[in-house]
Amino acid sequence: MVKTKAVMIGAGLSNMAAAVYLIQEGHWRGENITFYGADMHGANDGGETKDFSDEYWNKEHPLDNRTGYVARGGRMLNYRTYVDLMDLLDRIPSATEAGMTAAEDTRDFDAHHRTYDIARLMEGGKGIIDGGKLGLNNKDRVLLSKLVLMPDEEETKLDNVTIAEYFKDDPHMFQTNFWYMWETTFAFRIQSSVQELRRYMHQMIYEFTQIEHLVGVNRTRYNQFESMMLPLINYLKDEGVTFISNRIVTDWEFADSAMQDEITVTGLHVKNVEDGTEELVDIDDDTAVIFTNGSITDSATMGDYNTPAPENMEYGISAALWKKATERFYNLGTPDKFFDDRKNSEWVSFTLTTKNHLLLNEITRITTQVPGNALNSFISTTPITPLGQKDVNMSIVVHHQPHFTTQKPNESVIWGYFLYPRRQGEFVHKQYIKMTGKEMAQELIGQLSKVDPGPNNIKNHEAEILDSIVNNIPVYMPYASALFNNRAKSDRPEVIPAHSTNLAFTGEFVEQPYQMIFTEQSATRSGEIAAFHFAGVPMDNLVDTPRYDKDPKTLMRATKKMFS
């Protein structure tokens, strides 16, 4: 049903994409679009610590020294697959590079700073591991091939099947270099959905042949708030779009209809985060409601150098609103599949800022590569899983510096994460989730010392490195991997649910044909679909999704790589 106005619940990438397409393809006036959100950037954040609102910080230990930088997470781009994202960024000006679109800015930077990681895997006592040797045996190859070759119409056979269950007769898979690289590149766990693994294998099959170097990874000039979100915000504000921050939509008003399954939103209950007051926002017949129904950074908390990030046990605010809609209508998915199982979705990340380049130079020496190319995983030499197997301890990303526009020339910023935050540190003997920023830095130095145990060991410089740290911000994210949680295909709503007259769902918790979640591609695509639907733009005008899994040459190269 064609509309002329829109209310956006959530101000992340998907809804901002929807707004751009409504304006440019639907020829809407920007003043007819209003955003409500707790913040105005979504999960693609990044900035100085002082810029983050109080809701994220450790309430029990007030932080007086809010210095340094923080990004709760980071995203890798891929031009060949992220076609909708690049189309979107080509429509808006860069926020930092005059005369360029945001897409031209990213392509220009990436052309001069190509990714070629030669230290993709590192292991204590062995140093850099040759990730090009995937380590697959014939059983691994057969099971992976079955996933890739499975027809789309048979995908529901993988409903509610975990990766561990799919490979239950093949534990060897989880001790291969392939798995270590896949696990840390995309943040899969063995308890994640094998349906999602299949989609990644389909859409990223050409990366299979070069995963050890990540040459297909493209990066933005700066952090993704300044290089992607800020251009969107600037453009939409210039077009007259209204952004109302510190607001949470807490409940719905739906029309009573003779058709019990017809979904028509008539009002939204909106809470002011600052003073707790609530108002009812009426939704008229000309207005669409476009809702991002889940966020991987909901309920995130932060610590600092001397305090760990506390656990926030609140159910995600966007998922809570989604859940209220599912209590009324049967075809809107199952939020609890994603937001009621933290043990399989939580992460702890950290953003480390230094006042000199000593740590950066040590990482450069150990990995034998310059900043901007490294996505390094450290693998324990001792069994750390319940099965007595080795696995990844931690991962770091060393971006090209500066990573923030306000970063000083003498400062370095490094990001890292623990995919399994309940595991025990090897050098700081407590769970990662309970570590302060200082202790995470000590664990990082210890892990690097295992990789390079010679006379120039980084441990010799530990005191000096710790003294150089301006801050190290631990971030607890209970839902960071929630989008990979085990589920059935019907557990996510479609962008435009059946019988909906004015409600659309966007983001990483919606069901889209062929799309793989946890990507700016799927987020942008969902917003594009919602915009086209409500603006009356034919779906044939959507950006074409490439299907590399149908290309014989790509499949042949992937098959050859399996035997490396």
XYZ file of C-alpha atoms in Angstrom:
564
model
C 0.000 0.000 0.000
C 1.592 3.289 -1.113
C 2.232 5.853 1.631
C 3.503 9.431 1.750
C 5.013 9.595 5.260
C 7.088 7.290 7.452
C 7.981 6.804 11.099
C 11.278 4.989 11.577
C 11.719 2.978 14.781
C 15.480 2.748 15.178
C 18.151 4.884 13.525
C 20.547 2.245 12.271
C 21.852 1.634 8.781
C 18.776 -0.216 7.482
C 16.297 2.520 8.355
C 18.600 5.268 7.129
C 18.915 3.366 3.861
C 15.118 3.201 3.671
C 14.927 6.968 4.138
C 17.445 7.633 1.353
C 15.554 5.391 -1.073
C 12.205 6.938 -0.118
C 13.610 10.370 -0.946
C 15.524 9.471 -4.100
C 13.431 6.684 -5.619
C 10.034 7.483 -4.110
C 10.521 11.256 -4.469
C 9.353 11.860 -0.925
C 9.987 15.088 0.963
C 12.458 14.550 3.786
C 10.222 16.416 6.222
C 7.734 13.528 5.933
C 10.195 11.099 7.573
C 10.746 10.952 11.347
C 13.223 8.783 13.262
C 12.802 7.668 16.877
C 15.717 5.991 18.634
C 17.759 5.762 21.801
C 20.670 6.994 19.669
C 21.124 8.139 16.111
C 23.730 5.729 14.763
C 22.736 2.133 15.440
C 25.413 -0.527 15.814
C 27.886 1.229 13.473
C 29.256 3.471 16.182
C 32.648 4.861 17.034
C 34.066 7.978 18.622
C 35.725 9.483 21.639
C 34.600 7.942 24.909
C 33.152 11.243 26.105
C 30.674 11.131 23.209
C 28.918 7.995 24.435
C 25.827 8.485 26.549
C 25.665 7.486 30.206
C 23.441 4.469 29.531
C 26.409 2.429 28.290
C 28.761 2.995 31.209
C 29.280 1.005 34.400
C 26.785 2.518 36.819
C 28.394 1.001 39.929
C 31.812 2.513 39.204
C 31.476 6.057 37.814
C 34.157 6.761 35.236
C 35.841 10.114 35.735
C 38.511 9.774 33.076
C 36.614 9.350 29.809
C 39.517 9.560 27.405
C 40.539 7.608 24.354
C 38.283 6.040 21.736
C 35.720 3.277 21.561
C 33.975 1.300 18.847
C 31.773 -1.498 20.138
C 32.366 -3.466 16.942
C 33.601 -3.202 13.402
C 32.457 -4.453 10.018
C 34.401 -5.709 7.041
C 33.041 -4.727 3.648
C 33.132 -6.664 0.412
C 32.365 -4.801 -2.812
C 31.531 -7.928 -4.794
C 28.793 -8.973 -2.388
C 27.714 -5.716 -0.734
C 26.159 -4.334 -3.899
C 23.191 -2.636 -2.226
C 25.427 -0.936 0.342
C 27.715 0.462 -2.359
C 24.688 1.669 -4.314
C 23.494 3.474 -1.187
C 26.888 5.058 -0.439
C 27.161 6.224 -4.041
C 24.018 8.314 -3.470
C 25.389 10.477 -0.625
C 28.430 12.761 -0.145
C 31.387 11.681 1.970
C 31.555 13.368 5.370
C 35.348 13.738 5.235
C 36.462 13.845 1.574
C 35.257 16.831 -0.458
C 33.942 16.096 -3.927
C 33.513 12.361 -3.326
C 30.511 10.219 -2.599
C 30.804 7.990 0.453
C 31.340 5.036 -1.897
C 34.057 6.838 -3.891
C 35.749 7.745 -0.617
C 35.824 4.095 0.453
C 36.980 2.825 -2.947
C 39.725 5.459 -3.094
C 41.036 4.573 0.354
C 40.810 0.842 -0.266
C 42.657 1.123 -3.589
C 45.626 2.618 -1.735
C 45.413 0.283 1.281
C 44.576 -3.154 -0.020
C 44.073 -5.944 2.479
C 46.604 -8.762 2.318
C 46.937 -10.456 5.682
C 50.019 -12.613 6.058
C 49.441 -13.284 9.751
C 45.852 -14.428 9.669
C 46.502 -17.226 12.172
C 49.147 -17.242 14.865
C 49.832 -19.961 17.405
C 51.875 -19.977 20.554
C 55.225 -21.647 20.031
C 54.757 -21.751 16.258
C 54.316 -18.125 15.245
C 52.499 -17.386 11.993
C 50.537 -20.369 10.678
C 50.135 -21.054 6.970
C 46.374 -20.541 6.734
C 46.464 -21.460 3.038
C 46.631 -25.074 4.186
C 43.009 -25.453 5.212
C 43.542 -28.846 6.820
C 40.302 -30.394 5.557
C 39.881 -34.143 5.234
C 37.503 -35.949 2.865
C 34.630 -36.034 5.340
C 34.964 -32.271 5.900
C 34.961 -31.696 2.142
C 31.880 -33.841 1.538
C 29.830 -32.110 4.227
C 30.875 -28.619 3.118
C 30.083 -29.510 -0.503
C 26.611 -30.703 0.465
C 25.937 -27.334 2.071
C 27.077 -25.398 -0.979
C 25.179 -27.581 -3.428
C 21.930 -27.734 -1.456
C 19.143 -26.100 -3.525
C 17.530 -22.999 -2.032
C 14.133 -24.683 -1.883
C 15.543 -27.370 0.427
C 17.020 -24.909 2.938
C 14.250 -25.572 5.457
C 15.776 -29.023 5.988
C 18.321 -27.112 8.079
C 15.700 -25.533 10.357
C 16.820 -25.666 14.015
C 20.073 -27.482 13.142
C 23.305 -26.183 14.656
C 26.691 -26.326 12.984
C 27.762 -28.798 15.672
C 24.800 -31.061 14.888
C 25.459 -30.916 11.157
C 29.078 -31.978 11.721
C 28.275 -34.292 14.642
C 30.075 -37.224 13.021
C 32.975 -35.048 11.958
C 34.617 -33.322 14.983
C 37.773 -32.947 12.898
C 36.147 -29.969 11.119
C 36.517 -27.840 14.230
C 40.282 -28.407 14.399
C 41.020 -27.193 10.873
C 42.634 -23.920 9.860
C 39.556 -23.351 7.725
C 37.281 -23.370 10.761
C 39.559 -21.124 12.849
C 39.605 -18.549 10.051
C 35.882 -18.826 9.329
C 34.984 -18.667 13.017
C 36.957 -15.494 13.669
C 36.263 -13.741 10.362
C 32.483 -14.032 10.602
C 31.946 -14.764 14.345
C 30.297 -18.157 13.916
C 30.283 -20.634 16.799
C 29.648 -24.342 16.629
C 26.234 -23.740 18.234
C 25.285 -21.229 15.527
C 22.732 -21.985 12.820
C 24.042 -24.176 10.007
C 21.407 -22.509 7.817
C 23.369 -19.289 8.195
C 26.629 -21.094 7.492
C 25.117 -22.366 4.254
C 24.137 -18.855 3.199
C 27.615 -17.563 3.896
C 29.127 -20.416 1.920
C 26.821 -19.501 -0.958
C 27.408 -15.761 -1.001
C 31.078 -15.795 0.002
C 32.159 -18.902 -1.892
C 34.737 -16.955 -3.910
C 36.346 -15.827 -0.616
C 36.897 -19.480 0.226
C 39.908 -19.456 -2.088
C 41.587 -16.476 -0.392
C 40.365 -16.549 3.197
C 43.895 -16.832 4.608
C 44.794 -13.380 3.245
C 41.382 -11.672 3.348
C 42.152 -9.995 0.034
C 38.423 -9.618 -0.640
C 37.970 -7.458 2.460
C 37.435 -3.758 1.784
C 37.673 -1.146 4.498
C 36.451 2.383 5.047
C 38.872 5.308 5.431
C 37.928 5.860 9.054
C 35.697 4.048 11.525
C 32.313 3.177 10.138
C 30.446 5.856 12.007
C 32.454 8.626 10.366
C 32.779 6.932 6.968
C 29.271 5.453 6.615
C 26.765 6.640 9.195
C 27.777 10.304 9.405
C 27.393 10.794 5.626
C 23.883 9.300 5.886
C 22.966 11.487 8.850
C 24.296 14.632 7.165
C 22.437 13.881 3.934
C 19.127 13.109 5.636
C 19.302 16.199 7.843
C 19.993 18.327 4.780
C 16.856 16.808 3.213
C 14.771 17.869 6.209
C 14.395 14.489 7.908
C 13.565 14.700 11.632
C 15.710 12.808 14.167
C 14.298 12.490 17.694
C 16.904 10.848 19.937
C 16.645 9.529 23.495
C 13.282 8.036 22.622
C 12.254 4.383 22.925
C 9.093 2.992 21.380
C 7.704 0.711 24.086
C 4.393 -0.547 22.718
C 1.964 -0.619 19.799
C -1.583 0.332 19.042
C -3.073 -1.865 16.315
C -6.364 -1.477 14.497
C -9.156 -3.920 15.259
C -10.122 -5.500 11.986
C -12.644 -7.969 10.677
C -9.574 -9.710 9.281
C -7.913 -10.855 12.492
C -4.536 -11.284 10.793
C -4.457 -7.805 9.198
C -1.579 -5.777 10.631
C -2.249 -2.044 10.799
C -0.370 0.167 13.254
C -2.470 3.073 14.529
C -0.249 4.384 17.318
C 3.120 4.100 19.059
C 3.873 4.496 22.753
C 7.090 6.522 22.955
C 9.149 6.905 26.144
C 11.537 9.786 26.792
C 14.740 8.158 28.082
C 15.838 11.301 29.916
C 12.772 12.008 32.051
C 10.701 8.814 31.752
C 7.609 10.526 30.354
C 5.550 8.785 27.668
C 3.429 9.976 24.779
C 1.193 8.311 22.229
C 2.146 9.067 18.634
C -0.791 8.605 16.268
C -0.182 6.827 12.963
C -2.574 7.891 10.225
C -3.544 6.091 7.020
C -0.829 7.822 4.982
C 2.040 6.780 7.279
C 4.287 3.720 7.093
C 6.040 2.354 10.184
C 9.487 0.922 9.414
C 10.876 -0.994 12.377
C 14.359 -2.383 12.997
C 13.294 -5.304 15.158
C 16.573 -6.201 16.818
C 20.048 -4.826 17.460
C 23.269 -6.636 18.267
C 24.336 -3.735 20.490
C 21.172 -3.612 22.593
C 21.931 -3.865 26.338
C 25.636 -3.238 25.683
C 27.690 -1.837 28.558
C 31.177 -0.376 28.910
C 33.940 -0.387 31.474
C 37.327 1.302 31.372
C 40.990 0.681 32.139
C 40.314 -0.163 35.779
C 36.750 -1.496 35.671
C 35.147 -4.349 33.731
C 31.995 -3.868 31.699
C 29.064 -5.070 33.832
C 26.465 -7.525 32.609
C 23.197 -5.887 31.666
C 20.480 -8.518 31.975
C 17.753 -6.460 30.295
C 16.039 -7.974 27.271
C 17.003 -5.917 24.216
C 14.732 -2.891 23.848
C 14.079 -3.346 20.135
C 13.525 -7.077 20.563
C 11.099 -6.380 23.427
C 8.984 -4.274 21.075
C 9.200 -7.002 18.437
C 8.030 -9.522 21.018
C 4.940 -7.447 21.816
C 3.978 -7.506 18.136
C 4.390 -11.304 17.987
C 2.004 -11.669 20.921
C -0.688 -10.182 18.707
C 0.163 -11.662 15.281
C 1.290 -15.179 14.414
C 3.551 -14.555 11.392
C 6.130 -12.167 12.824
C 8.787 -14.595 14.008
C 10.169 -15.727 17.361
C 12.315 -13.114 19.173
C 13.295 -15.479 21.987
C 15.236 -17.649 19.527
C 17.705 -14.758 19.258
C 17.413 -12.787 22.495
C 16.809 -15.402 25.179
C 20.013 -17.431 24.805
C 22.951 -15.240 25.772
C 25.382 -18.083 26.224
C 25.501 -18.471 22.460
C 25.417 -14.805 21.513
C 27.514 -12.764 23.947
C 30.891 -11.171 23.199
C 33.324 -8.898 24.946
C 35.246 -6.449 22.771
C 37.835 -3.814 23.647
C 39.139 -0.613 22.081
C 42.683 0.249 23.131
C 44.131 3.765 22.707
C 47.831 4.471 23.213
C 49.772 7.755 23.383
C 52.665 6.374 21.312
C 53.209 3.619 18.773
C 55.208 1.157 20.878
C 52.468 -1.522 20.980
C 51.604 -0.906 17.325
C 55.254 -1.314 16.335
C 55.541 -4.534 18.331
C 52.472 -5.968 16.599
C 53.939 -4.905 13.257
C 57.214 -6.693 14.097
C 55.485 -9.884 15.253
C 53.015 -10.079 12.354
C 55.561 -8.777 9.800
C 53.005 -6.452 8.253
C 51.963 -2.831 8.480
C 48.768 -1.630 10.228
C 45.671 -1.818 8.092
C 46.185 -5.381 6.864
C 45.981 -7.370 10.074
C 43.066 -9.370 11.350
C 44.895 -11.753 13.640
C 43.639 -14.690 15.661
C 45.610 -16.184 18.495
C 45.248 -19.914 18.987
C 46.043 -21.565 22.286
C 48.712 -24.231 22.512
C 46.822 -25.864 25.352
C 43.353 -27.474 25.298
C 40.754 -24.885 26.311
C 37.418 -26.372 25.229
C 35.325 -28.894 27.151
C 36.423 -31.491 24.591
C 40.077 -30.822 25.310
C 40.615 -29.193 21.924
C 42.512 -26.029 21.171
C 40.571 -23.057 19.882
C 40.845 -19.330 19.307
C 41.594 -17.242 22.375
C 41.198 -13.733 21.069
C 41.255 -11.693 17.873
C 42.518 -8.209 17.151
C 42.055 -5.804 14.263
C 44.798 -3.273 13.602
C 43.284 -0.620 11.374
C 45.111 1.834 9.226
C 45.905 4.812 11.439
C 44.314 7.218 12.145
C 41.060 5.342 12.646
C 39.269 8.467 13.924
C 39.398 11.935 12.411
C 40.248 13.534 15.766
C 43.009 11.033 16.568
C 46.391 12.649 17.233
C 49.436 11.629 15.123
C 51.127 10.033 18.141
C 48.061 7.941 19.070
C 47.251 4.379 18.045
C 43.861 2.660 18.246
C 43.526 -1.145 18.235
C 40.321 -3.162 18.452
C 39.873 -6.748 19.605
C 37.291 -9.200 20.849
C 36.745 -12.426 22.759
C 34.237 -14.630 20.949
C 33.952 -16.862 24.039
C 33.908 -14.382 26.958
C 33.287 -17.017 29.660
C 36.602 -18.720 28.982
C 39.527 -18.201 31.335
C 42.461 -16.024 30.397
C 45.885 -17.646 30.185
C 47.845 -14.700 31.557
C 45.147 -13.048 33.655
C 43.463 -15.869 35.490
C 39.841 -14.818 35.299
C 37.086 -14.974 32.714
C 37.470 -12.473 29.896
C 34.069 -11.020 30.736
C 35.359 -10.082 34.202
C 38.557 -8.394 33.038
C 39.281 -4.703 33.266
C 40.732 -2.859 30.292
C 44.189 -3.155 31.834
C 43.810 -6.911 32.277
C 42.677 -7.331 28.663
C 45.800 -5.450 27.581
C 47.927 -7.767 29.739
C 46.209 -10.800 28.190
C 46.914 -9.411 24.710
C 50.594 -8.886 25.518
C 50.761 -12.412 26.921
C 49.181 -13.951 23.840
C 51.597 -12.036 21.587
C 54.508 -13.205 23.732
C 53.555 -16.855 23.043
C 53.696 -16.232 19.325
C 57.130 -14.585 19.458
C 59.032 -16.087 22.423
C 62.540 -14.988 21.316
C 64.984 -12.588 22.981
C 63.033 -9.542 21.761
C 59.857 -10.830 23.401
C 57.118 -8.240 23.780
C 56.914 -9.177 27.466
C 60.181 -7.312 27.956
C 58.311 -4.118 27.129
C 55.140 -4.837 29.107
C 55.565 -2.084 31.704
C 56.380 0.475 29.031
C 53.413 -0.604 26.878
C 50.993 -0.446 29.808
C 52.294 3.027 30.625
C 51.572 4.099 27.023
C 47.884 3.152 27.204
C 45.555 6.133 27.396
C 42.561 3.872 27.946
C 41.247 0.436 27.047
C 37.463 0.196 26.954
C 35.908 -3.253 27.507
C 32.429 -3.607 26.034
C 29.995 -6.356 26.961
C 27.495 -7.148 24.186
C 25.038 -9.879 25.193
C 23.544 -10.098 21.678
C 26.594 -9.612 19.441
C 26.143 -13.003 17.744
C 22.396 -13.303 18.307
C 21.709 -13.113 14.592
C 23.579 -16.423 14.165
C 21.614 -18.199 16.889
C 20.094 -21.510 15.934
C 16.610 -21.077 14.497
C 14.127 -22.011 11.820
C 13.582 -19.963 8.698
C 10.159 -18.827 9.995
C 11.674 -17.391 13.191
C 12.452 -14.133 11.401
C 9.666 -11.993 9.907
C 9.708 -11.005 6.270
C 10.435 -7.366 5.491
C 6.798 -6.948 4.483
C 4.825 -9.541 6.452
C 1.705 -11.042 4.935
C -1.425 -8.970 5.653
C 0.570 -5.911 6.754
C -0.930 -2.622 5.564
C 1.684 -0.230 6.988
C 4.339 -2.102 8.997
C 7.730 -3.247 7.673
C 10.662 -4.918 9.426
C 14.299 -4.077 8.673
C 17.761 -5.026 9.839
C 19.548 -8.241 10.676
C 16.597 -10.096 12.165
C 14.423 -10.231 9.052
C 14.150 -12.975 6.463
C 15.350 -12.142 2.945
C 15.975 -14.559 0.072
C 19.674 -15.422 -0.412
C 20.905 -12.721 1.972
C 23.435 -13.466 4.713
C 22.977 -11.540 7.933
C 25.574 -9.630 10.021
C 26.407 -7.562 6.955
C 25.786 -3.998 5.842
C 24.508 -5.622 2.664
C 21.532 -7.362 4.249
C 20.747 -4.335 6.419
C 20.723 -1.983 3.427
C 18.732 -4.425 1.313
C 15.956 -4.672 3.893
C 15.601 -0.888 4.033
C 15.579 -0.705 0.250
C 12.772 -3.297 0.038
C 10.686 -1.471 2.664
C 11.146 1.860 0.874
C 10.247 0.481 -2.547
C 7.144 -1.199 -1.143
C 5.714 1.900 0.530
C 6.750 4.281 -2.256
C 5.213 2.089 -4.948
C 8.542 1.507 -6.722
C 8.600 -1.829 -8.636
C 10.746 -4.478 -6.936
C 12.373 -5.113 -10.311
C 14.289 -1.893 -9.633
C 16.105 -3.422 -6.654
C 19.863 -3.790 -7.029
C 20.662 -7.191 -8.546
C 22.039 -9.663 -6.006
C 25.016 -11.576 -7.446
C 24.917 -15.375 -7.164
C 28.535 -16.525 -7.156
C 27.415 -19.956 -5.980
C 25.981 -20.478 -9.486
C 29.239 -19.661 -11.267
C 31.034 -22.873 -12.442
C 34.495 -21.242 -12.431
C 34.073 -20.002 -8.851
C 32.890 -23.450 -7.737
C 35.828 -25.092 -9.488
C 38.339 -22.824 -7.742
C 36.664 -23.484 -4.389
C 36.808 -27.239 -4.972
C 40.503 -27.022 -5.768
C 41.099 -24.972 -2.609
C 39.411 -27.637 -0.476
C 42.315 -29.968 -1.228
C 45.013 -27.492 -0.201
